[in-house]
Structures are given as C-alpha cells and as structure tokens.
Short mmCIF file of C-alpha atoms in Angstrom, two decimals:
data_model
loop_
_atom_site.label_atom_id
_atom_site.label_comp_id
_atom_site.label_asym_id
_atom_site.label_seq_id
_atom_site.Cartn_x
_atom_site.Cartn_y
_atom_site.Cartn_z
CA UNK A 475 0.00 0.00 0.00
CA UNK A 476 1.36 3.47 -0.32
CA UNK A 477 1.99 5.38 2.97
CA UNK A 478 -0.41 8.49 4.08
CA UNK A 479 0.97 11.17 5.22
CA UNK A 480 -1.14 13.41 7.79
CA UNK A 481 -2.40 16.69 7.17
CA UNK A 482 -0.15 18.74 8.93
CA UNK A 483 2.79 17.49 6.76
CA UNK A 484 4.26 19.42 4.30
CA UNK A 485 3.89 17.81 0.80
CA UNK A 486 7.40 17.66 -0.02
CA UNK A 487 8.42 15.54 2.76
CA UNK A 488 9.86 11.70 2.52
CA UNK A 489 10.96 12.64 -0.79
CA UNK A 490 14.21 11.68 -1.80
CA UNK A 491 16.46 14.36 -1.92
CA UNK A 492 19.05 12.70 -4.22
CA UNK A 493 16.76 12.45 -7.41
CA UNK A 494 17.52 14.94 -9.31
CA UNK A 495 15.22 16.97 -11.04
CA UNK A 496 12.55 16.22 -8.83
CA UNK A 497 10.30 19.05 -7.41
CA UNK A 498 10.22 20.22 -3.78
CA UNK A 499 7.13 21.46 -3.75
CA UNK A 500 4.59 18.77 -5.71
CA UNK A 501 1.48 20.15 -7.30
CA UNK A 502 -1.86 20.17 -4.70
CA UNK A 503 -4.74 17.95 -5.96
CA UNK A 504 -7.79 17.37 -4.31
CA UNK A 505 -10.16 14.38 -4.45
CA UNK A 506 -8.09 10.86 -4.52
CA UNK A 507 -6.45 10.78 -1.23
CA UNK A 508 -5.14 7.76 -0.84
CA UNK A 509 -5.54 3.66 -2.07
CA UNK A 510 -4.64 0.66 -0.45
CA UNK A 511 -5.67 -3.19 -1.27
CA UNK A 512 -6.47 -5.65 1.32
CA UNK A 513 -4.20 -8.59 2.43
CA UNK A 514 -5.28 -10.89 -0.61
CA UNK A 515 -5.63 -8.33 -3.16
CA UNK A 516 -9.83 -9.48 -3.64
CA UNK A 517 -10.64 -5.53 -2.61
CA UNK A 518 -9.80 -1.58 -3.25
CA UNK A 519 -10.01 0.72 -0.47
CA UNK A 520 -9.70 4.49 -1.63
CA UNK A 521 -10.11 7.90 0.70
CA UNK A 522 -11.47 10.62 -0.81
CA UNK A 523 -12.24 14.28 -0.15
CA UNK A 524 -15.67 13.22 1.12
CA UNK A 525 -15.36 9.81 2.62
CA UNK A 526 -13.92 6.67 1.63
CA UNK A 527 -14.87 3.67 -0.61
CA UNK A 528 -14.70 -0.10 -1.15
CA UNK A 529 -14.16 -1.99 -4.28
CA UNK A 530 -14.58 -5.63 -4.96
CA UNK A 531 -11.88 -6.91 -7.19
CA UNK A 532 -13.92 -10.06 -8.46
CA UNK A 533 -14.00 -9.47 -12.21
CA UNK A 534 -12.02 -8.27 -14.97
CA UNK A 535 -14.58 -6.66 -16.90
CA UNK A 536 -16.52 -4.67 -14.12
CA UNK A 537 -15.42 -3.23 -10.93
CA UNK A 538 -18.19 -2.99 -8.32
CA UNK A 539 -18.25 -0.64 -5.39
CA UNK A 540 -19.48 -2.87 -2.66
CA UNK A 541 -19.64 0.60 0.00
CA UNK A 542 -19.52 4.10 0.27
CA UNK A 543 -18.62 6.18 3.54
CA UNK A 544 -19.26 9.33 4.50
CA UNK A 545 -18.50 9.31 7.92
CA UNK A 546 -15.53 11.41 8.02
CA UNK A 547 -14.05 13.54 5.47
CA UNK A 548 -10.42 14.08 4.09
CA UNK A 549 -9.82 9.87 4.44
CA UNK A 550 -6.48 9.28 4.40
CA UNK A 551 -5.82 5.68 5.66
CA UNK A 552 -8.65 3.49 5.08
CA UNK A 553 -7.72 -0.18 5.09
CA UNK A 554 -10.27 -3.54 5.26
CA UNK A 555 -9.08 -6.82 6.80
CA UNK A 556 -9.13 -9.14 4.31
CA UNK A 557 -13.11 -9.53 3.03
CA UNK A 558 -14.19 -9.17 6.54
CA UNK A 559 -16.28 -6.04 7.04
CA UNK A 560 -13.55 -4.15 9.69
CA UNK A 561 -12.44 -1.45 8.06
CA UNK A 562 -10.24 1.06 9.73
CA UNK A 563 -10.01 4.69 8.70
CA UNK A 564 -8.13 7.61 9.53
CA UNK A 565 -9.55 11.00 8.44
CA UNK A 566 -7.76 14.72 8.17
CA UNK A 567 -10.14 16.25 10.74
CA UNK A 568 -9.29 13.98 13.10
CA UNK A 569 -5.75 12.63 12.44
CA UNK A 570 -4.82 11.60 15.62
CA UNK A 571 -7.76 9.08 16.19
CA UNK A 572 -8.60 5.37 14.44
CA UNK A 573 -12.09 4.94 13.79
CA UNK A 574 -13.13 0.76 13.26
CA UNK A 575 -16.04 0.32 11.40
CA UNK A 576 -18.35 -2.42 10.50
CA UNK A 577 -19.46 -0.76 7.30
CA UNK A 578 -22.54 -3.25 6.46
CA UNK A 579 -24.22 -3.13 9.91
CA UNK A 580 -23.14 0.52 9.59
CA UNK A 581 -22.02 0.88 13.40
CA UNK A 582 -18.87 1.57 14.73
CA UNK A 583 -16.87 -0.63 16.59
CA UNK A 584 -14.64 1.55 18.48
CA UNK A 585 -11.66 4.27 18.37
CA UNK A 586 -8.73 4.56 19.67
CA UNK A 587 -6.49 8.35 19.95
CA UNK A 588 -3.09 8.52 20.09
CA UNK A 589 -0.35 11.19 21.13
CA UNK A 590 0.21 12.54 17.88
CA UNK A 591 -0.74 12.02 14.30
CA UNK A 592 -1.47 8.23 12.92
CA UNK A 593 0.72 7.70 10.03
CA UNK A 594 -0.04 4.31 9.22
CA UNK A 595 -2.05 1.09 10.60
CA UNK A 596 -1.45 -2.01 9.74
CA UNK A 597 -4.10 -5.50 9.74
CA UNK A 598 -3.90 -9.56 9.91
CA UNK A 599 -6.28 -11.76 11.61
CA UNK A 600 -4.34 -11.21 14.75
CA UNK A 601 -3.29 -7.67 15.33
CA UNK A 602 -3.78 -3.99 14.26
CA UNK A 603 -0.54 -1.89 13.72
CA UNK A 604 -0.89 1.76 14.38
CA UNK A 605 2.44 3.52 13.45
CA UNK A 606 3.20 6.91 14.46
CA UNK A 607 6.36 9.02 13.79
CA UNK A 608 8.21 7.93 16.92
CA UNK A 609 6.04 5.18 18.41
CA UNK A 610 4.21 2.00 17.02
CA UNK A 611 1.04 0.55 18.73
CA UNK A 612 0.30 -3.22 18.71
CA UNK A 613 -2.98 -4.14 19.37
CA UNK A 614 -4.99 -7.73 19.74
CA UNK A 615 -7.24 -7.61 17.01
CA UNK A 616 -9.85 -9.48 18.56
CA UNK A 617 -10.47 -7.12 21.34
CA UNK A 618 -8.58 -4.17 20.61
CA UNK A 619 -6.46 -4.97 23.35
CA UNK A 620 -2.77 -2.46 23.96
CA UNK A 621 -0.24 -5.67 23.62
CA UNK A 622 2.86 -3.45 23.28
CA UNK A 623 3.77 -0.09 22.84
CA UNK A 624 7.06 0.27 21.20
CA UNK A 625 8.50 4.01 22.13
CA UNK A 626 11.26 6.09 20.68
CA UNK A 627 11.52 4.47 17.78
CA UNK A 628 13.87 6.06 14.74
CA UNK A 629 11.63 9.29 13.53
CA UNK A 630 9.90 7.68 10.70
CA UNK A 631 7.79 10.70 9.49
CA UNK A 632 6.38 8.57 6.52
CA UNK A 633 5.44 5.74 8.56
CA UNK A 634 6.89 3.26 6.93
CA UNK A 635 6.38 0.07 8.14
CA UNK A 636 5.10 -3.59 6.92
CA UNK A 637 2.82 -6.45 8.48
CA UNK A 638 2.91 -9.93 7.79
CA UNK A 639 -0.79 -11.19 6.88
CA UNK A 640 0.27 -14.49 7.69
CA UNK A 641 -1.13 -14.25 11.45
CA UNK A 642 1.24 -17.46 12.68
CA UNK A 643 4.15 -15.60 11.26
CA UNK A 644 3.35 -12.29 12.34
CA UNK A 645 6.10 -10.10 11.82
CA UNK A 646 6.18 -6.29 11.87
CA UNK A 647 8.88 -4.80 9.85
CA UNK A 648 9.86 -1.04 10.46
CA UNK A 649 13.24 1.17 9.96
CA UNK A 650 15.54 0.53 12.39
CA UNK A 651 17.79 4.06 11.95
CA UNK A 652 17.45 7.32 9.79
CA UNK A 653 20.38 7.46 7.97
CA UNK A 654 20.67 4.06 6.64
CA UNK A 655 18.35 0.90 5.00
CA UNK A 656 18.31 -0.83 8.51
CA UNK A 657 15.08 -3.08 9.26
CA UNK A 658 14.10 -4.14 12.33
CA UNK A 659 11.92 -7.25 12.43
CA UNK A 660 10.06 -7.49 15.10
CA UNK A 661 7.36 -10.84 16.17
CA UNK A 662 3.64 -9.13 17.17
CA UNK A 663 3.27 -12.55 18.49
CA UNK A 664 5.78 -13.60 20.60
CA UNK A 665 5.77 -9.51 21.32
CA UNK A 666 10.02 -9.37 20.64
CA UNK A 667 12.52 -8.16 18.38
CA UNK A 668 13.98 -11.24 15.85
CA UNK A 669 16.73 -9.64 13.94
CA UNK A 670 18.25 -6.15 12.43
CA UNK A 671 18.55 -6.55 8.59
CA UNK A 672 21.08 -4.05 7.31
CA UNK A 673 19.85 -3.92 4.52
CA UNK A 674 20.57 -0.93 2.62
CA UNK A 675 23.21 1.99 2.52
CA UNK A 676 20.70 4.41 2.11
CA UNK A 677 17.06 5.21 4.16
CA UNK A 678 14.20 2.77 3.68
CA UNK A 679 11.56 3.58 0.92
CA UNK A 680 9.54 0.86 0.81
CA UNK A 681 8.78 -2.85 2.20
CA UNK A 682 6.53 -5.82 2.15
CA UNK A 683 6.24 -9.11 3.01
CA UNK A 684 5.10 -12.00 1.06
CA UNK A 685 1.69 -13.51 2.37
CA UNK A 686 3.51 -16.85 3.96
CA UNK A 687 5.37 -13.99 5.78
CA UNK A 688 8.53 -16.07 4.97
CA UNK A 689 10.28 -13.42 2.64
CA UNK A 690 10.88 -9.78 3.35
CA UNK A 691 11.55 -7.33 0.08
CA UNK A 692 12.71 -3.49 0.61
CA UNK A 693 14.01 -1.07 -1.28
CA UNK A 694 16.25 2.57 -0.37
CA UNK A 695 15.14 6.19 -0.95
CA UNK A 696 17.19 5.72 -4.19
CA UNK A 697 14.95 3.14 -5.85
CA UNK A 698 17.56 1.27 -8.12
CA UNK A 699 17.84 -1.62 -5.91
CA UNK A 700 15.60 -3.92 -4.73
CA UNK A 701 16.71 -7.13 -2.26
CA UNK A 702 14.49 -9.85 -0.64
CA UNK A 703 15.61 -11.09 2.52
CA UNK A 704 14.37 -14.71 4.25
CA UNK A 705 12.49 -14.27 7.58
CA UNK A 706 13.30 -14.95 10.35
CA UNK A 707 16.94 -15.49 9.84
CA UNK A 708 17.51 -12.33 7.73
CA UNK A 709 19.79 -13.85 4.89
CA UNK A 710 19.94 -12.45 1.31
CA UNK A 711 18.14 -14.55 -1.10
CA UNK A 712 17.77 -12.11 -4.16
CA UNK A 713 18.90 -8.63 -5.60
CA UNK A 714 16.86 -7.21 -8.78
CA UNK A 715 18.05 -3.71 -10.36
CA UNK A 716 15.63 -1.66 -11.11
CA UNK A 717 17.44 0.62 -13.14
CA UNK A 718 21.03 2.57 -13.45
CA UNK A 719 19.92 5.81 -15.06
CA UNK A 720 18.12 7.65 -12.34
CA UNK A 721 17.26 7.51 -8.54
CA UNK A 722 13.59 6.96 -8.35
CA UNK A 723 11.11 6.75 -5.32
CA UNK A 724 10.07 2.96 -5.20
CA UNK A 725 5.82 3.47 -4.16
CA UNK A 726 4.84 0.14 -3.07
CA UNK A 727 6.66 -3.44 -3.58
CA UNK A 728 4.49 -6.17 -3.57
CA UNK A 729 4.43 -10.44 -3.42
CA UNK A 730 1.99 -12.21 -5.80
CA UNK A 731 0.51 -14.83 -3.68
CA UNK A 732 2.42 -18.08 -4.66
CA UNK A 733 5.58 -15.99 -3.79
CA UNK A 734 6.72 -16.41 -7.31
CA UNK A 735 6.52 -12.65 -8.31
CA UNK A 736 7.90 -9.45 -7.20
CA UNK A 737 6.14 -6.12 -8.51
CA UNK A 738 7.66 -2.55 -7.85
CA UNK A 739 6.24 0.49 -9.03
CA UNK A 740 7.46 4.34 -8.44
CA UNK A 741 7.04 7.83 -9.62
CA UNK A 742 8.39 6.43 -13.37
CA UNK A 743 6.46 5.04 -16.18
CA UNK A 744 7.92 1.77 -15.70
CA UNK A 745 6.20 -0.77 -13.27
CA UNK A 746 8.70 -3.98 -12.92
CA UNK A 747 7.80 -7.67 -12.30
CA UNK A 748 10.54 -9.33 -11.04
CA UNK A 749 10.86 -13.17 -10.92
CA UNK A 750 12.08 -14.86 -7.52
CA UNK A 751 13.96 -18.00 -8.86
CA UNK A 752 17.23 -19.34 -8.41
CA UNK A 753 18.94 -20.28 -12.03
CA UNK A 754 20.00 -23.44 -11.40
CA UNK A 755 23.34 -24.50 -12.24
CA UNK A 756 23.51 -25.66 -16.01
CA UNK A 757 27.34 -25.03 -17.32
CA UNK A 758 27.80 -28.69 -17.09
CA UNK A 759 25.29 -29.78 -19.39
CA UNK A 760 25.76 -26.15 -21.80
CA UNK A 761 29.73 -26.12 -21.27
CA UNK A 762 30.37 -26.05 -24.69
CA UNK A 763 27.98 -22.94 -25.73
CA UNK A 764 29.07 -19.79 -25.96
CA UNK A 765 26.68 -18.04 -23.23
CA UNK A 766 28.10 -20.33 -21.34
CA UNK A 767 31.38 -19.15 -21.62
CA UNK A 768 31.05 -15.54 -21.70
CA UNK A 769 28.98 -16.61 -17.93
CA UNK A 770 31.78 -18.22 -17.03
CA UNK A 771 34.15 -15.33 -17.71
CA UNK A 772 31.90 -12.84 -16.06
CA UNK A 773 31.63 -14.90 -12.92
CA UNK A 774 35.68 -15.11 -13.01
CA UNK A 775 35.89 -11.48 -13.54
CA UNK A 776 33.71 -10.41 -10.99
CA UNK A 777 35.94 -11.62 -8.27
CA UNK A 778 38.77 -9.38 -8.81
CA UNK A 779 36.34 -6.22 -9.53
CA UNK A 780 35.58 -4.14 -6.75
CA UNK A 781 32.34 -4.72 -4.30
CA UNK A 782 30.17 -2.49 -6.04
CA UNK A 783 30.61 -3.32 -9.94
CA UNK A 784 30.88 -7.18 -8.45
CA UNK A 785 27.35 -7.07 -7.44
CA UNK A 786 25.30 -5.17 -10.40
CA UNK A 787 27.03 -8.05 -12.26
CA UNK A 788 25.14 -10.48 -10.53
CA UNK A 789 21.62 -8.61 -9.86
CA UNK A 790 18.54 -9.87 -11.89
CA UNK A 791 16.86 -7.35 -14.38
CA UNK A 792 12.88 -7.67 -14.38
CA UNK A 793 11.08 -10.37 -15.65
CA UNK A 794 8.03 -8.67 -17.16
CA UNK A 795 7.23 -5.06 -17.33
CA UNK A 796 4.60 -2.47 -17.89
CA UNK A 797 4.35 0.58 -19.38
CA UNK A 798 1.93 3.29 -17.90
CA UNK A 799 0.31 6.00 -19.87
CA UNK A 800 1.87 8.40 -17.20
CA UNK A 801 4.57 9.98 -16.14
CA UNK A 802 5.33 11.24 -11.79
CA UNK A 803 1.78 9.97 -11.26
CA UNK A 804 1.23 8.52 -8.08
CA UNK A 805 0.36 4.83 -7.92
CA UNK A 806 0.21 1.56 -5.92
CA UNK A 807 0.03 -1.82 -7.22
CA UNK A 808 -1.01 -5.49 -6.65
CA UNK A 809 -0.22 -8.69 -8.18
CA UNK A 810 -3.80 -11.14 -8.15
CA UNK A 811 -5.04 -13.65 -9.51
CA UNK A 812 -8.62 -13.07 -10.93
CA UNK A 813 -10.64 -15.28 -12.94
CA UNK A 814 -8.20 -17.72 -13.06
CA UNK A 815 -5.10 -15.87 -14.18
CA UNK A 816 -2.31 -13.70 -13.23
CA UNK A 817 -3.15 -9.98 -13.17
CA UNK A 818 -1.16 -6.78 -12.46
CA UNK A 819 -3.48 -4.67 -10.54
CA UNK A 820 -2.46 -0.35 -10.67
CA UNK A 821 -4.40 2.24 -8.99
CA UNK A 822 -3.04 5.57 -10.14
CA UNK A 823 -3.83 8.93 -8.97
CA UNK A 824 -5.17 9.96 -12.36
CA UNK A 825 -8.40 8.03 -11.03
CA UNK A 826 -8.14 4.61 -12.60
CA UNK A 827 -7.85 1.15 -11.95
CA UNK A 828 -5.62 -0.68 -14.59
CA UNK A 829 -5.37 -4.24 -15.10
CA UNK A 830 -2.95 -6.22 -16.79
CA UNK A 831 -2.39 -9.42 -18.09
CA UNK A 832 1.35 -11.21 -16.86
CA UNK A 833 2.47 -14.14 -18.42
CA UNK A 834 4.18 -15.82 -16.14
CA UNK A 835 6.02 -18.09 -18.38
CA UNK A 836 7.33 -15.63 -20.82
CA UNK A 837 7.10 -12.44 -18.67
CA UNK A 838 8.01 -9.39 -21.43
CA UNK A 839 5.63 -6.51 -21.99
CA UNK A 840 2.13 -6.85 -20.09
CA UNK A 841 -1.09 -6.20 -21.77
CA UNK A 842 -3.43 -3.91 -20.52
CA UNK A 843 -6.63 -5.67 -20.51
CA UNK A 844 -8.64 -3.26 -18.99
CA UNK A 845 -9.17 0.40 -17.09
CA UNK A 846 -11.87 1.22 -14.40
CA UNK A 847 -12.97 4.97 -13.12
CA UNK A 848 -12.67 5.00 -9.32
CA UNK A 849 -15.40 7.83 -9.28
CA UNK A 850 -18.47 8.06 -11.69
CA UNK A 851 -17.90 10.43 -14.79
CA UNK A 852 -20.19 13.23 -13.70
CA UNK A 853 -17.95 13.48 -10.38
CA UNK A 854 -14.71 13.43 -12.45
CA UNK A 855 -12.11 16.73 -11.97
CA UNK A 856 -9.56 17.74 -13.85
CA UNK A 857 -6.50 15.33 -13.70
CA UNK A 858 -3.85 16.13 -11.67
CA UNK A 859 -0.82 17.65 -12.64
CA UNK A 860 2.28 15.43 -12.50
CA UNK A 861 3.87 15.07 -9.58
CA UNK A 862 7.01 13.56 -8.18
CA UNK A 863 6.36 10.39 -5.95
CA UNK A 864 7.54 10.30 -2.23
CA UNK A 865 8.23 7.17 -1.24
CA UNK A 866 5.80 5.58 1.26
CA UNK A 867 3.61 8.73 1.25
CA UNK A 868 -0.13 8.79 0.03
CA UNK A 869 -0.90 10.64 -3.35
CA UNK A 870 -3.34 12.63 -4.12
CA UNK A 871 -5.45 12.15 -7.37
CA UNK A 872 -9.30 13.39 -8.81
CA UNK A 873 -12.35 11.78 -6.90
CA UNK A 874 -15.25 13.18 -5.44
CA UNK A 875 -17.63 11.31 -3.91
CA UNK A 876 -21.28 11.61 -3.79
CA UNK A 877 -23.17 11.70 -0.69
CA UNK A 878 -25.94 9.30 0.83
CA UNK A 879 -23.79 7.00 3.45
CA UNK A 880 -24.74 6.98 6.84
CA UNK A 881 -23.25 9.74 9.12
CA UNK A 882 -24.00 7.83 12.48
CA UNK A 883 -20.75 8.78 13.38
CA UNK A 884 -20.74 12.26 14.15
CA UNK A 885 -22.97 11.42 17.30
CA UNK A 886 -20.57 8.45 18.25
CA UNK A 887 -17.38 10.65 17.95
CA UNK A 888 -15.46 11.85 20.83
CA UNK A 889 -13.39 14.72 19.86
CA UNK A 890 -12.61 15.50 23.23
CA UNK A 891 -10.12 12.68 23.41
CA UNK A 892 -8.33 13.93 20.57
CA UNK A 893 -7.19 17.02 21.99
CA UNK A 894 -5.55 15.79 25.00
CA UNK A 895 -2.42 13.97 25.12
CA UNK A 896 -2.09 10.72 26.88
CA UNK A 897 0.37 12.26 29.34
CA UNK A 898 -2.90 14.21 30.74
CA UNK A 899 -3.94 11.15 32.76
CA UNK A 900 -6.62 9.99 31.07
CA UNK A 901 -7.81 6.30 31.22
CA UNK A 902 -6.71 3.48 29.06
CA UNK A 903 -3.47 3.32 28.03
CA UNK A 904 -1.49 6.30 28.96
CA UNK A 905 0.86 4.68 30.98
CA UNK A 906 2.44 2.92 27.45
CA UNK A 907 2.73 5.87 26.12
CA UNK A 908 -0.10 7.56 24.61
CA UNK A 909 -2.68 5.08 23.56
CA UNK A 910 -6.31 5.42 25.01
CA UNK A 911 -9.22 3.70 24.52
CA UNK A 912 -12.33 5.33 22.67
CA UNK A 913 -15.30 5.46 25.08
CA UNK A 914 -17.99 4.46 22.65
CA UNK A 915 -18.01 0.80 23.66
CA UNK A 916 -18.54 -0.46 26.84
CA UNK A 917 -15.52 -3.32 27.48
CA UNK A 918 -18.36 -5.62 28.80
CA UNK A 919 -19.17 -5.90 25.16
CA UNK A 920 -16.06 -6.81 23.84
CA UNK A 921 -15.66 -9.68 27.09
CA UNK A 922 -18.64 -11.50 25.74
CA UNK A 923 -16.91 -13.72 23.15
CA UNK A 924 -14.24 -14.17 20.27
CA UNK A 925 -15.01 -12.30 17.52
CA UNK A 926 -14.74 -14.40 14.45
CA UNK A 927 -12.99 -12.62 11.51
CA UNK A 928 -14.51 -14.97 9.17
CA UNK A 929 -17.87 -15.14 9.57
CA UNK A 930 -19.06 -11.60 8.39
CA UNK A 931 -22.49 -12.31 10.08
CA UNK A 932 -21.08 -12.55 13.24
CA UNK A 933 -18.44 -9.73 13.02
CA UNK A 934 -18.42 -7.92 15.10
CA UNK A 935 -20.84 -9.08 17.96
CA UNK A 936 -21.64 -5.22 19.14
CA UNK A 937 -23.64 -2.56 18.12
CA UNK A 938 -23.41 1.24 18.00
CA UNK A 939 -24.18 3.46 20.89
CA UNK A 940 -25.06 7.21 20.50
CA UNK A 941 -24.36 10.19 22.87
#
C-alpha cells in the first residue's frame, strides 16, 4: 500500500532528496487521497475528499463498489481486513484518532487516539498496527487490546512500516535508523525483536512481506535496488536492479501470492515484475555454448572487480514489465489472480484502476486488458498535474464522492479525546505511552466472546451506541 501522510505534513516531505530533477514542492490535488488493497488483493479501499470507498476486485470486466462512507471527510488511511467487514479509517479532521467500522451493519466498533498524528495502521487476523512518527502501537485484534507499545523508535515521518498477513508468522517490519536501509523485524506474536537486517546503505523507501510472511523485500530512498531477505533469519536470497539511469522513489513493492513474483512500481512510467527464482546450475550440461562461456568469464571477472561493480554483475533485471500511460503519477500496485489468471493490478492517482495481463512463463511486456474509473464520470475533476512520488507517502489524485452513506458517526465521535495527550492522565493506556481507549463501547461488550474474523455475520458481535 502506499503510505499516508497526515495533514499537517508538508507535501514535499519523505521525498528523496538525491533524485535529481525532482520538485520540492509537488502540485496540490484534491479528491483521490489515498488507495490501499487488502491482504489478498480481492478488494480496493480508496479515501477521498468526502469519505472513503470499497471496491470488490472479483471481475475483470466490471469493478463494483461494494460501500460508500461518508462518515468522516479528508480519508487518508482506510484499510479492510481481508473480506471481513472491519475497516479502519483515519480521516484529516481527526488525524490523531482510528475509527473501526463495520461498514454493512453501519455501526462503529470503536476508536482509539493517540499522542500525535497516525501515520499508518497495519491488519492480519491477529493484530492492528498503528504507526506513528516515533512510536508504534500493537494491538490484539480481537479485542482491541494495547499488547505493546514500542516508544522512541527512529523518527519515521512517513510511517513506513510492513505487516505480515500471515497471522502465525506475524512479523512487523519497520526502519531501524534514519540514515541508513536498517530493518528491524520485530514478532507481534511472541511480542520481541527477531533480527536487524542491514539492509541498505541508504534510508528505507519501501517494504513488504510476502503472504507466507517467509520473505521480506525493501528497497532505499534511491529506488535502483531492490533485495528480498528470508524471515526470520535475515539472509539475502535475491537482488533485482531496477534501473542505473536515475534515482527513483520505489511506491509500493508487492508479493503475488504463490511468492513467485515481485512487482515494484514508483514515480516512473515503468512498473517492474521481477521473478524470484534461483537459475539453477547448467554449465555442465551447456559447457560447450558460448553463453556459457562468456557466464563463465563474467563470474571469473567479478571476483577481482571491486564490491560495487561485483554485485550489479550479478543482480537480476525484471522479468516482465509495464508501461503506464503516465509519467510522476502517483500509484500503488497489486499482483492477483482473478478469474483464473495472473493480473497486475495499478491504482493511479489519475483516477483509474488498470489491469494487466502477466504471463508468467514468458514475462516481457504486459497487456493492458482493462481500465476502471474509481469515481463516476459526472464526479470526475480535472487530472492532476504530474507530480514527483515520495516514497511511502499517500498521493493525491481526482475523486469526489457523492453523498448518501450513513453519518452515524458524528454522534458516536469523541473529539474531546483527541485534543488531550495521553500524558494528561486519562484512562486506558497512557501509561504505554499515549494510547487510550475510545469510550464508545462499553468493554463488557467486547468480554462476551471471540469475535470471528470470518464469519461476516457474526463480526463484530456489538452494536453502536449514540451520545
């Protein structure tokens, strides 16, 4: 998913300040606020201007918006577990508090305020992530528990971070230092740190794991590197160049589901598929052909070359590519399979959904197969002008959205718990530094059962209260 930043941000912040020729002040849209798909890449979850919607992701031909909200405006982290009907969403009005909906009852669950402004939260079926810019809140998903507050963490002003969505290998991956790739990975199960990846000379731009939460891919604020790292034991299994020309910002980096497949798009035109295999070693049976050879020479070569040239000889190009119609456009991507075959899955700011076809055999240029509006054509704006990306910060793109969604939650809001920081005294959390628990749910609620995450019917087993 790409990374929201809150309102009180300047827009020219997380960018990388090495690319050259990129702007340090990015054009303003309004509308498309930010994008994120769900752990199994089945549904869309954009923030708009006015609310925030939900996509299915079902079909090729026809995408259906399964909800609209309208409970708070200027959404700019909305995320769904799974197909489950939690979603979480963080609004500009209110950027220091996590609302958690059940959109089809229509009722909210709860929310939760921290100390300063919620840069990023994270699901699986086991915990809920909230990352702030010095602090990262783990929660128990099933009853919105505090588990562990994790304070002082490196200043992390995009709030960059990554959750396993396999919930029995639950890792939480987040930068470990501010002037160089280091990832900490830390075990929301077992609530402890596992191991320190250095894994880059430069800052962290982006990170994800795959969904067996086995692999761990990142990439630097320069963008022309990407490396995969084996969890939990932190070892390098591949590299992949992205490209040698120019530093770009890497947007999102993400696993198709058989953990075959490595996408990585950025502010460029250029959205890379890279293919996680080990070339198995054939010189014996090709000795005698000239590829083989001119390997054979490189590999010999390499040794006596120094570190760096050494290792862009032995980094993997992409394996299948696509070419987008833009140019600095913000985007994030997916890889899915949907109706039965591999798809390349783009949200851009322009207000589209793209889908393309990837052969996974072959790989080579992708085929766009199809191109959805995010926003009906009478609520279309002029598109945005193009913009350099920041890496893991949200873009900005044209929707408007119509009203007619329930606003049962400006009677269940608290604001008052916004404005006070946890070091007031309040209940809840306070004493683990800044978390508090929303009043509109009574805990008795919560204490009568397990909620079941997959059983929508069931989910959750509460209902909304009003003032």
């Amino acid at each position: 998913m790409i990374e929201p930043v809150p309102a009180t941000h300047s827009g020219d912040e997380g960018l990388d300040q090495d690319c050259p020729g990129m702007s340090d002040e990015p054009a303003t849209v309004q509308g498309l606020v930010c994008a994120s798909f769900n752990q199994d890449s089945t549904s869309l979850a954009i923030g708009t201007k006015d609310g925030y919607r939900l996509f299915s992701l079902a079909s090729v031909d026809k995408l259906n918006c399964i909800h609209e909200g309208a409970e708070s405006p200027e959404v700019y982290i909305v995320e769904r577990l799974f197909s489950s009907s939690l979603v979480v969403v963080v609004s500009h009005s209110m950027p220091r508090r996590m609302n958690i909906y059940h959109f089809k009852k229509g009722t909210e669950i709860c929310n939760y305020s921290y100390s300063s402004d919620i840069l990023a939260v994270k699901l699986n079926r086991q915990r809920l992530v909230v990352c702030l810019e010095e602090s990262i809140y783990i929660h128990n998903i099933k009853d919105m528990k505090l588990l562990k507050s994790l304070l002082n963490t490196p200043s992390n002003r995009t709030g960059l971070c990554a959750l396993s969505v396999n919930h029995s290998n639950s890792y939480l991956a987040y930068p470990g230092s501010t002037s160089i790739g280091e990832i900490v990975v830390y075990d929301t199960n077992s609530l402890s740190t596992v191991i320190v990846i250095p894994a880059h000379d430069s800052p962290l731009a982006a990170m994800s794991f795959n969904i067996q939460g086995t692999m761990l891919a990142s990439a630097s604020e320069k963008g022309t590197v990407i490396r995969v790292f084996s969890v939990p034991d932190g070892l390098k299994l591949f590299e992949f160049r992205r490209g040698m020309k120019r530093y770009v910002s890497i947007s999102t980096l993400s696993f198709s589901a058989d953990g075959q497949f490595l996408s990585a798009s950025s502010n460029t035109e250029t959205v890379h598929i890279f293919k996680l295999d080990h070339h198995p070693a054939s010189e014996e049976e090709d000795s005698s052909t000239w590829s083989s050879y001119v390997g054979k020479v490189f590999s010999a070569a390499s040794t006596y070359l120094p570190a760096q040239v050494s290792d862009m000889m032995h980094q993997d190009r992409a394996f299948a590519t696509v070419r987008l119609n833009m140019f600095g456009l913000k985007n994030v991507c997916t890889m899915s399979i949907i109706q039965k075959l591999p798809r390349l899955l783009v949200a851009s700011s322009d207000g589209f959904l793209y889908i393309y076809n990837v052969d996974p055999q072959e790989g080579g240029e992708c085929v766009l197969v199809n191109k959805h509006r995010l926003f009906n054509s009478d609520e279309e704006q002029p598109p945005p002008e193009e913009e350099p990306m920041a890496g893991g910060q949200t873009y900005a793109g044209t929707l408007a959205t119509g009203g007619g969604a329930q606003s049962y939650a400006a009677t269940l809001a608290t604001p008052a718990c916004v404005e006070h920081p946890a070091s007031a005294g309040l209940t809840g959390y306070s004493e683990d530094g800044g978390a508090k628990k929303g009043e509109v749910i009574p805990e008795h609620e919560f204490a009568a059962g397990p909620i079941r995450l997959d059983d929508e019917q069931e989910f959750p087993p509460v209902s909304a209260q009003s003032n």
